[in-house]
Coordinates of C-alpha atoms in Angstrom, one line a residue:
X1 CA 61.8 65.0 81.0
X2 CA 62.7 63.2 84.4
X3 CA 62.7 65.1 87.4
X4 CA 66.5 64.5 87.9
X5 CA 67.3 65.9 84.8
X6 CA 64.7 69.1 85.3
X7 CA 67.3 69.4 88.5
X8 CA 70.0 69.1 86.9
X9 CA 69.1 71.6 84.6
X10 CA 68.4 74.2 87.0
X11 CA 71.1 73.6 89.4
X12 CA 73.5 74.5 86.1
X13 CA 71.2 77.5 85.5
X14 CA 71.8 78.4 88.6
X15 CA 75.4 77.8 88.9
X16 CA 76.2 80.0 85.6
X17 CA 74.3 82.4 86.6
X18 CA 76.4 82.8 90.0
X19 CA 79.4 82.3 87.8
X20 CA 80.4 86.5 87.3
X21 CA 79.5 86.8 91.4
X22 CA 81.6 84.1 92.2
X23 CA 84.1 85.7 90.1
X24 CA 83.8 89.1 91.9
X25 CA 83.6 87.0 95.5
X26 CA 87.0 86.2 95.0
X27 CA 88.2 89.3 94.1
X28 CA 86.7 90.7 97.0
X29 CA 84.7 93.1 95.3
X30 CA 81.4 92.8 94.0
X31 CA 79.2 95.3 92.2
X32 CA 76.2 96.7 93.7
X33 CA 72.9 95.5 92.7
X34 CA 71.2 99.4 92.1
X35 CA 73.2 99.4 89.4
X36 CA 71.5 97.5 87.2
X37 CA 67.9 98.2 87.7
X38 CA 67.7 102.3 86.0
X39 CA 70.0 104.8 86.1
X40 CA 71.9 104.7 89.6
X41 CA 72.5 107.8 91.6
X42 CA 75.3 110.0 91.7
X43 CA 77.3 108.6 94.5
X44 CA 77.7 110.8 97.7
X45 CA 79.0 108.3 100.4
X46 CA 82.7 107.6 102.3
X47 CA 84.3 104.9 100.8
X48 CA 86.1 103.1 103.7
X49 CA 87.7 100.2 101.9
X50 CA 89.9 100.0 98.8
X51 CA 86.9 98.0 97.4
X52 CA 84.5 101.2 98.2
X53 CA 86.5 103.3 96.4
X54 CA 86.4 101.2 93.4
X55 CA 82.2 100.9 93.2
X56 CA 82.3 104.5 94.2
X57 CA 84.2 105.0 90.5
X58 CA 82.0 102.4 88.8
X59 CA 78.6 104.0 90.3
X60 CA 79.6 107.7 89.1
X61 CA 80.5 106.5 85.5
X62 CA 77.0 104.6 85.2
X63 CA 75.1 107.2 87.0
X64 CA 76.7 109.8 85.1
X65 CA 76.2 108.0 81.6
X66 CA 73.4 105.3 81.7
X67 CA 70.3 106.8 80.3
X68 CA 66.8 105.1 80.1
X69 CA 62.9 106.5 79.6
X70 CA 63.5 109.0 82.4
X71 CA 66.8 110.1 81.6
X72 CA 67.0 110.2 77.7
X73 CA 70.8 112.3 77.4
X74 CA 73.7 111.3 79.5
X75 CA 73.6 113.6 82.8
X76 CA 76.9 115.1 82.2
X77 CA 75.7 116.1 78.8
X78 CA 73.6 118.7 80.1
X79 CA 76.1 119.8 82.7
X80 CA 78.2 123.7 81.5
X81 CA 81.6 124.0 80.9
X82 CA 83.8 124.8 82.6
X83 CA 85.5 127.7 81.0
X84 CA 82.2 128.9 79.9
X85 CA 81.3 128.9 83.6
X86 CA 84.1 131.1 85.1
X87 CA 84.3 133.5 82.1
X88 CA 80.8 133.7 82.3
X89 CA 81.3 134.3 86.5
X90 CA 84.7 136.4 86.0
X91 CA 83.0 139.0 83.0
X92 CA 79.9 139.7 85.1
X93 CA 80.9 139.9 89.0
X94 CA 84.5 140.4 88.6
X95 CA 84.5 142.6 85.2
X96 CA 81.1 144.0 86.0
X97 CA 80.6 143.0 82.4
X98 CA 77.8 141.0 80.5
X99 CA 80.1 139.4 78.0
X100 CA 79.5 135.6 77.5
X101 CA 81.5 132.5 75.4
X102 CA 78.5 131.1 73.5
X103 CA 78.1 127.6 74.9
X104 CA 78.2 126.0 71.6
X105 CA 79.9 127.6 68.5
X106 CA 78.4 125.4 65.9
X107 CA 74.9 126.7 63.7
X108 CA 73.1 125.1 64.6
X109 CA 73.7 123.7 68.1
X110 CA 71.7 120.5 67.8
X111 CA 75.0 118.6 68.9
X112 CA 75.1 116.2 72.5
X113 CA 78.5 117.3 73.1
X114 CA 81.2 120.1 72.2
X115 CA 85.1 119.1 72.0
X116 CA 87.5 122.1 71.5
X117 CA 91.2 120.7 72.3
X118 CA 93.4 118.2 70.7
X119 CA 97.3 119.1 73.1
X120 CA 97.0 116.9 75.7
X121 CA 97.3 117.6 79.1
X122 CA 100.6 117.8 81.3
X123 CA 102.5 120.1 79.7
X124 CA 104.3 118.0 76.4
X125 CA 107.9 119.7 75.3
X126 CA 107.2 123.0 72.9
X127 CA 108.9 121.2 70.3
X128 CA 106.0 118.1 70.0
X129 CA 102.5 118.2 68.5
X130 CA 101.1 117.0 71.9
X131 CA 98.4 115.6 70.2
X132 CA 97.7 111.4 70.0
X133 CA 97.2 110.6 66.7
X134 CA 95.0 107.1 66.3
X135 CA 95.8 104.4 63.9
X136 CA 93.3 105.8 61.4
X137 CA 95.6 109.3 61.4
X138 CA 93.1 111.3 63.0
X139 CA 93.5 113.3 66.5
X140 CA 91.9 112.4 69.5
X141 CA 90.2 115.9 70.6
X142 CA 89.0 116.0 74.8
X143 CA 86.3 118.3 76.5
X144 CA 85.6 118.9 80.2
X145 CA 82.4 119.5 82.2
X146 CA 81.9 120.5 85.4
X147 CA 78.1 119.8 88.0
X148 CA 76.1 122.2 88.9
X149 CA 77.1 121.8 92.5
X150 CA 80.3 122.5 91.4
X151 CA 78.9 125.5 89.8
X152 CA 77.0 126.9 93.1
X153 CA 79.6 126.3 95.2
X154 CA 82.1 128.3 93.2
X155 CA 79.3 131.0 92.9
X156 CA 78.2 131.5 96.6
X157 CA 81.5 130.8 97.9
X158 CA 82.9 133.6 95.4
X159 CA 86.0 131.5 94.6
X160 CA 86.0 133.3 91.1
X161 CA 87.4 136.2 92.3
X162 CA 91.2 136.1 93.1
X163 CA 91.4 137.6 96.5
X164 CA 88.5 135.8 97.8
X165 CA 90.6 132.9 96.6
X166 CA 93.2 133.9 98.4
X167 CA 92.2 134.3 101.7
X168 CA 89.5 131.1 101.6
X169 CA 90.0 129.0 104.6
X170 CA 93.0 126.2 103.5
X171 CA 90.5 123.5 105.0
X172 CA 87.8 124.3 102.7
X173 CA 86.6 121.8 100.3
X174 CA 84.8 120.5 97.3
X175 CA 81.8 118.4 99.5
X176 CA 80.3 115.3 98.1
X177 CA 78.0 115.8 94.5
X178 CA 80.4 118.5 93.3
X179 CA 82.1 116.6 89.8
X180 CA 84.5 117.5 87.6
X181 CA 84.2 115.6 84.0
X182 CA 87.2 114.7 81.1
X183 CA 86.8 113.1 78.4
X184 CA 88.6 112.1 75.3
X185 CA 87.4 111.0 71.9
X186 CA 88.1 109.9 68.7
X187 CA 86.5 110.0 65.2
X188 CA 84.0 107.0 63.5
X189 CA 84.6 107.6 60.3
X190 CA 86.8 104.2 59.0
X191 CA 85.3 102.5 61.3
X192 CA 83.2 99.2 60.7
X193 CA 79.7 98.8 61.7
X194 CA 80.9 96.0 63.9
X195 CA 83.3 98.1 65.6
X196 CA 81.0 100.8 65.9
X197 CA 78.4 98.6 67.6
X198 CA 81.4 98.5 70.7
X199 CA 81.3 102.0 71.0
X200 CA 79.6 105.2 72.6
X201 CA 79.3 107.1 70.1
X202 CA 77.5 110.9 69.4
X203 CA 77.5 113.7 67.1
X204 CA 79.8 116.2 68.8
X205 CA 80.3 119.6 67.3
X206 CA 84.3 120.0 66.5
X207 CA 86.0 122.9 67.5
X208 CA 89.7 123.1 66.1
X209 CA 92.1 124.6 68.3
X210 CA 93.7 126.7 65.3
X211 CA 90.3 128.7 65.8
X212 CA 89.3 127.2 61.6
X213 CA 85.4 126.4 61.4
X214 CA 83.5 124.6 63.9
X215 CA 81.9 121.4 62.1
X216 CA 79.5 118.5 63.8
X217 CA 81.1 115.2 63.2
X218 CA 80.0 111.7 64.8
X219 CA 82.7 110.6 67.8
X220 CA 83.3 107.7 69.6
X221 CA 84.4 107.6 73.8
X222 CA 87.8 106.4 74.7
X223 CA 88.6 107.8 77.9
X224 CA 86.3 109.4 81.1
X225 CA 88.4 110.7 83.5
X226 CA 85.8 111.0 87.0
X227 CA 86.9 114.3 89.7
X228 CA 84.8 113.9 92.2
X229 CA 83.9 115.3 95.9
X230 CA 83.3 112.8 99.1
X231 CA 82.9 112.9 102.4
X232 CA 86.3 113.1 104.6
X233 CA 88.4 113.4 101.2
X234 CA 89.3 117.3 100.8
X235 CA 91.6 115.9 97.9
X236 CA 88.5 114.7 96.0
X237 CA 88.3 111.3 94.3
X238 CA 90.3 110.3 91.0
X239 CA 88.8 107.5 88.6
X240 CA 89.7 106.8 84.8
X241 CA 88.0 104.7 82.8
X242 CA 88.8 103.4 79.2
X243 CA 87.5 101.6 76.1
X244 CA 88.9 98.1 75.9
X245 CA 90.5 98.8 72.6
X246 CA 92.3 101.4 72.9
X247 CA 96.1 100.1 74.3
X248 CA 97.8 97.3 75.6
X249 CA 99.8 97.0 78.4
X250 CA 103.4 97.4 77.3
X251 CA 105.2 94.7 78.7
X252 CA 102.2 92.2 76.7
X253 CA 103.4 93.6 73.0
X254 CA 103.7 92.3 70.5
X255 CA 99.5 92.6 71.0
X256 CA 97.8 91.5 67.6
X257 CA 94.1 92.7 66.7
X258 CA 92.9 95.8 65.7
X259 CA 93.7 98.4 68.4
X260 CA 92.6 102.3 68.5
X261 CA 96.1 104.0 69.5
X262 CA 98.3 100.4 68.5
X263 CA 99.3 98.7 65.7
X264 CA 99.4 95.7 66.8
X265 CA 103.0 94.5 66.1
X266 CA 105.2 97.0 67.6
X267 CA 107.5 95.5 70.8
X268 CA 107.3 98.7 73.1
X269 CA 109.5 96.3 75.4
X270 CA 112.3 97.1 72.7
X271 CA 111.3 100.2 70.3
X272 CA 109.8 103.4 71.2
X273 CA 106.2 103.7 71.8
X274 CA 104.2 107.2 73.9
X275 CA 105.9 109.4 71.8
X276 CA 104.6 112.2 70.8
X277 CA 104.9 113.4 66.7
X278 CA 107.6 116.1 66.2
X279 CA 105.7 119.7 66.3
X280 CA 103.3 119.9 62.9
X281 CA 104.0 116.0 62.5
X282 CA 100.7 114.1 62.0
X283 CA 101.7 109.6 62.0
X284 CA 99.7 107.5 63.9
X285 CA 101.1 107.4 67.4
X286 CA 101.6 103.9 69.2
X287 CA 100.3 103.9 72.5
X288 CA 101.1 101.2 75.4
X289 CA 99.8 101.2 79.1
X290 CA 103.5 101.1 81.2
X291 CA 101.5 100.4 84.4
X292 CA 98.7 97.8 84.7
X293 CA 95.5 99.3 86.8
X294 CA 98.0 102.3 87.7
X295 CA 100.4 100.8 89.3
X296 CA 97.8 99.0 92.2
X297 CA 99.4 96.7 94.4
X298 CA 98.3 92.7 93.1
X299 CA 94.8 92.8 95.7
X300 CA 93.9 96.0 94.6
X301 CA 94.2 95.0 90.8
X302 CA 92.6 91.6 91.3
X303 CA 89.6 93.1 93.0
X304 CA 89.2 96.3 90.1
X305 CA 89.7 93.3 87.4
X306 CA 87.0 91.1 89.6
X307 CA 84.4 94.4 89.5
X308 CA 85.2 95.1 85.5
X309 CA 84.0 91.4 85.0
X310 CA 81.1 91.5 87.1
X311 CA 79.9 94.7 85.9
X312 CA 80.0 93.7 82.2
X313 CA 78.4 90.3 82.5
X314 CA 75.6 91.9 84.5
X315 CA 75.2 94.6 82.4
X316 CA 72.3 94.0 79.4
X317 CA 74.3 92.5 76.0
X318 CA 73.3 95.4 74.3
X319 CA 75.2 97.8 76.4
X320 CA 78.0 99.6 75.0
X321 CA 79.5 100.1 79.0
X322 CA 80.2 96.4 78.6
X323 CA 83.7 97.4 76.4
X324 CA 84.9 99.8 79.0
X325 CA 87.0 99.4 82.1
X326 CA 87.7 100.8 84.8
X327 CA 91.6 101.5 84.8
X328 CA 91.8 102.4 88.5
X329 CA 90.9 104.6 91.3
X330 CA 93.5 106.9 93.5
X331 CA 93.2 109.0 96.5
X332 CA 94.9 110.3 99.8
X333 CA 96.6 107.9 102.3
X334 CA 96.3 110.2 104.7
X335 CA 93.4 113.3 104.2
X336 CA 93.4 115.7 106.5
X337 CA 90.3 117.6 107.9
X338 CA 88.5 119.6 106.0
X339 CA 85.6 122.2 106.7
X340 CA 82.1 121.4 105.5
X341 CA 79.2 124.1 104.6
X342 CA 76.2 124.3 106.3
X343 CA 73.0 126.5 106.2
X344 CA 73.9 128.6 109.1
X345 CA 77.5 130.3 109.3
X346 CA 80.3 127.1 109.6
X347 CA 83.9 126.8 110.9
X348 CA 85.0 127.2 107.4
X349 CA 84.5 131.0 107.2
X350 CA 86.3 131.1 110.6
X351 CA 90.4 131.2 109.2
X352 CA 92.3 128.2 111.5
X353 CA 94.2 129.1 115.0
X354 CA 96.8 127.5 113.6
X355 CA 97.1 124.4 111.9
X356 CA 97.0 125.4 108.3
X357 CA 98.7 122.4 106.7
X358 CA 96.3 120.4 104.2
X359 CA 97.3 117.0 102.7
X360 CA 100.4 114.7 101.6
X361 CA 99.5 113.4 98.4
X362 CA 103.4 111.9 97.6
X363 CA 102.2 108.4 97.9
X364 CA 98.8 108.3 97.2
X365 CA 96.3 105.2 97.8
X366 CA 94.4 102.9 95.2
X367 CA 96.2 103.0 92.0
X368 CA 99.2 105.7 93.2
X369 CA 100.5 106.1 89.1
X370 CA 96.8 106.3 87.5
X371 CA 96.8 107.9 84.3
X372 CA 94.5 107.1 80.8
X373 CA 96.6 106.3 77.7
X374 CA 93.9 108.7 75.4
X375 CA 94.5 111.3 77.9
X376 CA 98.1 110.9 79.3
X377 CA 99.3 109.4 76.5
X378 CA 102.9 111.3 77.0
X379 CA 102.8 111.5 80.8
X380 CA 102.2 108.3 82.3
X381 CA 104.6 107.7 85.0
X382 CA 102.9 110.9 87.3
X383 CA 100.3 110.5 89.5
X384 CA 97.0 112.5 88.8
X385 CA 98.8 114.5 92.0
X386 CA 101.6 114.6 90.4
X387 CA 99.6 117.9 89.2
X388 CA 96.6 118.1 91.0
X389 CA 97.8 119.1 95.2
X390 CA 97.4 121.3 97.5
X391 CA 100.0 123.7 96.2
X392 CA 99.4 126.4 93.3
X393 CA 101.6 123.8 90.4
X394 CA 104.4 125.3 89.2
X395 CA 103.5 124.6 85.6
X396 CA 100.4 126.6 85.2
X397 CA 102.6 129.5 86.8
X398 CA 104.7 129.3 84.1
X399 CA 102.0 129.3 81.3
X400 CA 100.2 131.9 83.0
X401 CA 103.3 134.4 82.8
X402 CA 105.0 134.4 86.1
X403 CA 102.7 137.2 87.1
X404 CA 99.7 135.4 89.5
X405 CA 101.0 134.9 92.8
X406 CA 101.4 131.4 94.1
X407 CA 99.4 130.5 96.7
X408 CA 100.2 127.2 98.9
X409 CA 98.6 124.9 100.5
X410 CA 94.7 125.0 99.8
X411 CA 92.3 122.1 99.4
X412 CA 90.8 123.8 96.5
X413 CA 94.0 123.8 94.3
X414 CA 93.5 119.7 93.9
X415 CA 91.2 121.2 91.5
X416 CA 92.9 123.2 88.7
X417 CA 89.9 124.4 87.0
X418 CA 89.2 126.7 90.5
X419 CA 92.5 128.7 89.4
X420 CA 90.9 129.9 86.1
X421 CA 90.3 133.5 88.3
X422 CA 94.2 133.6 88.5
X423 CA 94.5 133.0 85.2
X424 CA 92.2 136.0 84.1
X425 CA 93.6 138.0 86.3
X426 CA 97.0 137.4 85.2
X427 CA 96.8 137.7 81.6
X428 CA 93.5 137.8 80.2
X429 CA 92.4 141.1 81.6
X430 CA 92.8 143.2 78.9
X431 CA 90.7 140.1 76.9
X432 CA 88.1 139.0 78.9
X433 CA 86.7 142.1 80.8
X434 CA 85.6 145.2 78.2
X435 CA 86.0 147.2 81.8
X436 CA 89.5 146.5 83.1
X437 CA 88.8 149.4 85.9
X438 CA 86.2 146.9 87.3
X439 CA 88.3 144.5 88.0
X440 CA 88.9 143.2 91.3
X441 CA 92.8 143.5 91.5
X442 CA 95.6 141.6 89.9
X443 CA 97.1 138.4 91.8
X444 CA 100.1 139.6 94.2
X445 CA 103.8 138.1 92.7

């Protein structure tokens, strides 16, 4: 061979090779090289730019799902519940009671994950199923999971217990390494080996929310919602990601091909589609995304669509991640302060002077209308702070009987799942503590 074609040869090595970089250049976002040599760490740095924030989403999804020799089970696998967690915290320091939800109802527990709810989130009219039904006619059932930072922090800061709750500092916050984990997921059984091959799949063991028998079936991932804590964001940070197949965008129906939550005909331009079943009704339901990347501005969408690319063509061909992208990544414009822990006693035991005001979250940064169609199917059009701000939500009031009293402006309440205390103490007493006397006092109205 002559040396000008050897060159030649190289040179177009080279070029295609550069190729998915280039790509991600021009977006203005590229992915970060740690990412692809092991299992990268749980990120823990301040994003500064909109492109930061968008590796900071990719980097937690890898790190919290890439397994190799040294890391054999997803890290978020072995990370509690959190229900389990606070019942477990409520029952024995709030209850004085050694009562316990067994972490995994199914005999035996030899399943990698536990999934226990099919009603989606956001609070569906009384008179739907809630549920999202795929095109096989089976539901889509979710679980959450929460790190043990999380964990500690709740523990040592006491945040189980109602009136610790309410008079924590307003400023004080979820620091960076503290996760919480959602995740939605839908059955393999129909599906072809081929199809299969695109997905993340494990044996899960089923629990139905009519309280019938536990059973182990094999799942597959369609949605990862990502909480997370960083430095200088009290609001934490909010990241979805979703398998490729599972919706199109609305306005690009008709959308043939074979699609999880779409049929592949249906103009959702012109007939109905994100509608939940009637209550007890069990079709298929035909799912469309109304806003592309969340609703980012055309940068912002250009540089999350430059990373997805990136990502999967530097990611092995073997790799199931390579069929999942990231939808988009939203946080505040505007985060105010927030008190950090220390080893020695810290300004955030010390109530503010005066200023107790925490955040504005009403027009949010990134992707301001991010949702997941397998996990806000019915709800799309809100914000993730739509629910999640610094205010005690109205909503989970309502559910919880009108009786816990609504506390304002915190940084923890970004976080529903810190409000399960109020929610024991409002209504599960009688319940959840065998020793009502021990309990710590119910929430003020």
């Amino acid at each position: 061979m002559s040396r000008q074609k050897t060159a030649y040869l190289v040179l177009c090595a080279f070029l295609l090779f550069l190729l998915p970089h280039a790509a991600a250049a021009a977006a203005g976002c590229g992915a970060l090289p740690e990412w692809f040599t092991g299992v990268p760490s749980i990120p823990t740095f301040e994003p500064r730019n909109t492109c930061q924030f968008q590796q900071w989403a990719w980097q937690a999804f890898l790190a919290l799902l890439q397994t190799d020799g040294s890391q054999q089970t997803p890290l978020y696998f072995t990370w509690p519940l959190p229900k389990n967690s606070i019942y477990d915290l409520y029952c024995e320091r709030v209850c004085h009671s050694d009562a316990r939800l067994p972490p995994n109802p199914c005999n035996p527990p030899t399943q990698k994950e536990f999934v226990n709810a099919t009603t989606q989130p956001g609070f569906v009219s009384p008179t739907t199923s809630g549920e999202l039904i795929d095109q096989a006619g089976k539901p889509v059932y979710f679980t959450s999971h929460v790190s043990p930072e999380w964990v500690d922090f709740i523990t040592r800061r006491q945040l189980y217990d109602n009136k610790v709750l309410e008079s924590a500092n307003p400023h004080l916050a979820f620091r960076a390494g503290a996760f919480e984990i959602k995740t939605s997921w839908r059955f393999t059984s129909g599906m072809s080996p081929a199809e299969k091959a695109q997905y993340y799949t494990t044996t899960a063991c089923v629990a139905p929310e009519d309280h019938s028998t536990p059973f182990p079936a094999e799942l597959a991932l369609v949605g990862f919602h990502i909480t997370g804590g960083a430095p200088g964001h009290p609001e934490l940070l909010w990241a979805t990601f979703e398998h490729a197949r599972n919706a199109p965008d609305c306005d690009a129906t008709p959308a043939p091909g074979k699609w999880s939550f779409y049929d592949g005909k249906t103009n959702c331009r012109t007939q109905e589609c994100n509608q939940p079943n009637p209550k007890g009704g069990s079709d298929p339901v035909n799912v469309c995304r109304k806003l592309s990347y969340g609703g980012a501005s055309p940068q912002t969408a250009h540089q999350i669509a430059g990373l997805n690319e990136e990502v999967h063509n530097r990611l092995p061909r073997e790799s199931k991640w390579r069929f999942y992208d990231l939808i988009g990544t939203v946080w505040g414009n505007d985060p105010r302060p927030q008190c950090l822990e220390a080893d020695s006693p810290v300004p955030c035991d010390i109530p503010p002077a005066a200023d107790t005001s925490t955040f504005n979250l009403q027009e949010p940064s990134g992707s301001p209308l991010l949702s997941n169609t397998s996990l806000e199917t019915f709800k799309q059009n809100v914000s993730c702070f739509g629910c999640h701000n610094a205010q005690f939500p109205g909503e989970f009031a309502s559910i919880a009987g009108g009786s816990p009293a609504i506390f304002q402006n915190k940084n923890l309440f970004a976080s529903h799942v810190v409000l399960f205390s109020i929610f024991f103490a409002a209504d599960e007493c009688a319940q959840v503590c065998p020793n009502p006397a021990g309990l710590a006092g119910k929430s003020k109205r």
